[in-house]
Amino acid sequence: MKHVDIEQRQKKILGAIVESYIETAIPVGSRAVSQRFRMSVSPATIRNVMADLEEKGLITHPHTSAGRVPTDKGYRMYVDLFLEPKHLTKEEESLIAKLIDKGCEDFETLMQTVSKSICMMTNVVGIVLTPRLKRSVFKHVEFIPIDSSRILAVLITGSGVVKSTMLDMEEEFVKSELFRISEFLNQELSGMFLGDIKGYLTRRLLEQSDSFYTFLKKAMYMLSIPGLLKMEDRIYFEGATSIIACPEFKDITKARLFLKLFEEKRDLMELFGEDMDVEGIKVHIGKENNRKSVQEYTIVTSNYKVNDRVIGALGAIGPTRMEYGRVISAVSYLSDILGKALEDLG
Amino acid sequence: MKHVDIEQRQKKILGAIVESYIETAIPVGSRAVSQRFRMSVSPATIRNVMADLEEKGLITHPHTSAGRVPTDKGYRMYVDLFLEPKHLTKEEESLIAKLIDKGCEDFETLMQTVSKSICMMTNVVGIVLTPRLKRSVFKHVEFIPIDSSRILAVLITGSGVVKSTMLDMEEEFVKSELFRISEFLNQELSGMFLGDIKGYLTRRLLEQSDSFYTFLKKAMYMLSIPGLLKMEDRIYFEGATSIIACPEFKDITKARLFLKLFEEKRDLMELFGEDMDVEGIKVHIGKENNRKSVQEYTIVTSNYKVNDRVIGALGAIGPTRMEYGRVISAVSYLSDILGKALEDLG
DNA sequence: AATAGCACTCTAAGTGTTAGAGTGCTAATT
DNA sequence: AATTAGCACTCTAACACTTAGAGTGCTATT
């Protein structure tokens, strides 16, 4: 029984504490750990180890006579060192596939279905950001004359998003010219990323002869003014209401603050947008987050891709006490699925 | 001091109880009533009157030694008999006008702004249903070929709503025919209510000669299959999160149930849709509502009109203990404003 | 008819008490 | 030297008990 790897045991006990706490939300005592794992060590020994872990800042005490609770740092170590992904079962995957299949006809329901799926699999709030307009490819633009002074501009992107804006024209427009403009744009810009269009057209403008200049200028106006290209991302989420049943929200003001995140979506949008270009699943635990409003929660994000190009982000948010394995697996799986669904849709 | 109108006094005291309770959420005692109105009657007398009111089912006791609380029936009488509308102030109206003005460019933000305005003025949840598609007028339809087998159908209605659907065509389509179809539909259906279109086309179909028949049939297919005309109303709301700070939601499961209303929007949509065709402001207090899920709340609804035709509904929902005067005024005012804003937009 | 007085009821808040869970330390054990 | 048992100590959560105060309902009085 000598020379047991101390480090190893610390890890094991930290793991036990984290997992037990995630499961029950009750601070974990030395006895509980000893029993839970039928360990060959007594509670007393575990207490000593716990004291060490506490010194390292991995766990804490709510008060003297309470069990231990993981700190953010403790969760971090757990996630980094001995978390094994807990893949969705075949049944779960096929359930999701079925849902997505039903909901993927139109863009809106697809977004809703994905966020709902994340929520269902994990019991935390599932979040999906719409594809960044800038990163979508141009597919088609159409100008529909409504009355003498107004035109409806309709833009279709590669990921199936349709965006439309009403244009109030100051001067009278000629139908044939409108047609020429849309034909020109459709030919010229096909397949281009929306984010690159403005620059491209400006460059073209500089190198053109006078005769073509006015035409081009008009074309640019038609595209840029209406805010067609203006990014205006939206966020879809599901499960915010049911999660406030968790014990961490028994204080009603906590619950309100949490729900407020979803009412004022800005913070969340930024948060998810920020590490959209980082590959893989990102996990931000508690105070690791910069924004105060989310420092009691863990955020798991991933990006999703259409034709191998990153165009959006999705993920989950919930109490730091979440089932990391499942959440990570679910987010990972659904980012794949969403990407594929968008390719079909586009 | 003889021959005082008893009825009158009962009313006055009921009003006092209702108003005091709405303000403070604390059960109202006889002493409080007597003082609040510097009445020339003593608490003892008021107690007698209260007993009468209780017998009539207008107020109750939470427990023996508590003050009185209005029942649904009590609120009802209050609303019917001596509620005077509490009009918004000039400042408030101009504030709203400013907000609407800023948000009325596009349809989405207009809806959001209106629900937000209701919330701001009343401290209850503001709700706006999108215009019923069926009741909107047809303005324009456009078919945009995307690739060899797909067409994007775009429908524009009189209230500025743009709806689009992707059409998967089984057989190859000819561009010129597409054009003929849209031209035909635009000419034929202009100004018609969307709800009437299907019937109209069917009738036309019956009386047509063979040559035109296939054309017409195709045209109908283009319109009906894509679900362009399918009603798919949406609901906008604001303030759900902040209202759960009210004492009536101190029990967290109550709060969750309330919030659930907004997650599963069906109940609310039906509720608001139901009395859309009844003129004026409708007030449903507590158990007056049929649906169990809202029997602890009061719902205030109104319709809104574009060109004198009812096309949608809006309103508010909150605890029965709400400021009826203000809520009614706000809902009334904003239904006007919304109607006008939509006329400008359409 | 209205009121004053009074006994009665019930709650909410505060106080004590206790059981139990859990710790930390020390001394014994392996 | 590492582990463990034992034990005193701490803190919470739950329960019982008390009390002040708000409010009622009834009765006798004005």
Coordinates of C-alpha atoms (C1' of nucleotides) in Angstrom, one line a residue, chain B residues 9 40-42 45 47-48 63-65, chain C residues 1-6 9-12:
Chain B
R9 CA -70.5 53.4 0.2
S40 CA -65.9 60.0 8.1
V41 CA -66.6 56.5 9.1
S42 CA -64.7 54.4 11.6
T45 CA -68.2 50.5 10.2
R47 CA -65.5 46.2 8.9
N48 CA -69.2 45.7 8.6
H63 CA -56.7 34.1 6.8
T64 CA -58.6 35.2 9.8
S65 CA -56.4 38.0 11.0
Chain C
dA1 C1' -77.2 53.2 11.8
dA2 C1' -72.7 54.0 13.5
dT3 C1' -69.2 53.3 16.7
dA4 C1' -66.2 52.0 20.6
dG5 C1' -64.5 48.4 23.2
dC6 C1' -62.8 44.0 23.8
dT9 C1' -57.2 34.6 16.0
dC10 C1' -53.5 34.2 13.1
dT11 C1' -49.0 35.4 11.2
dA12 C1' -44.4 36.7 11.1

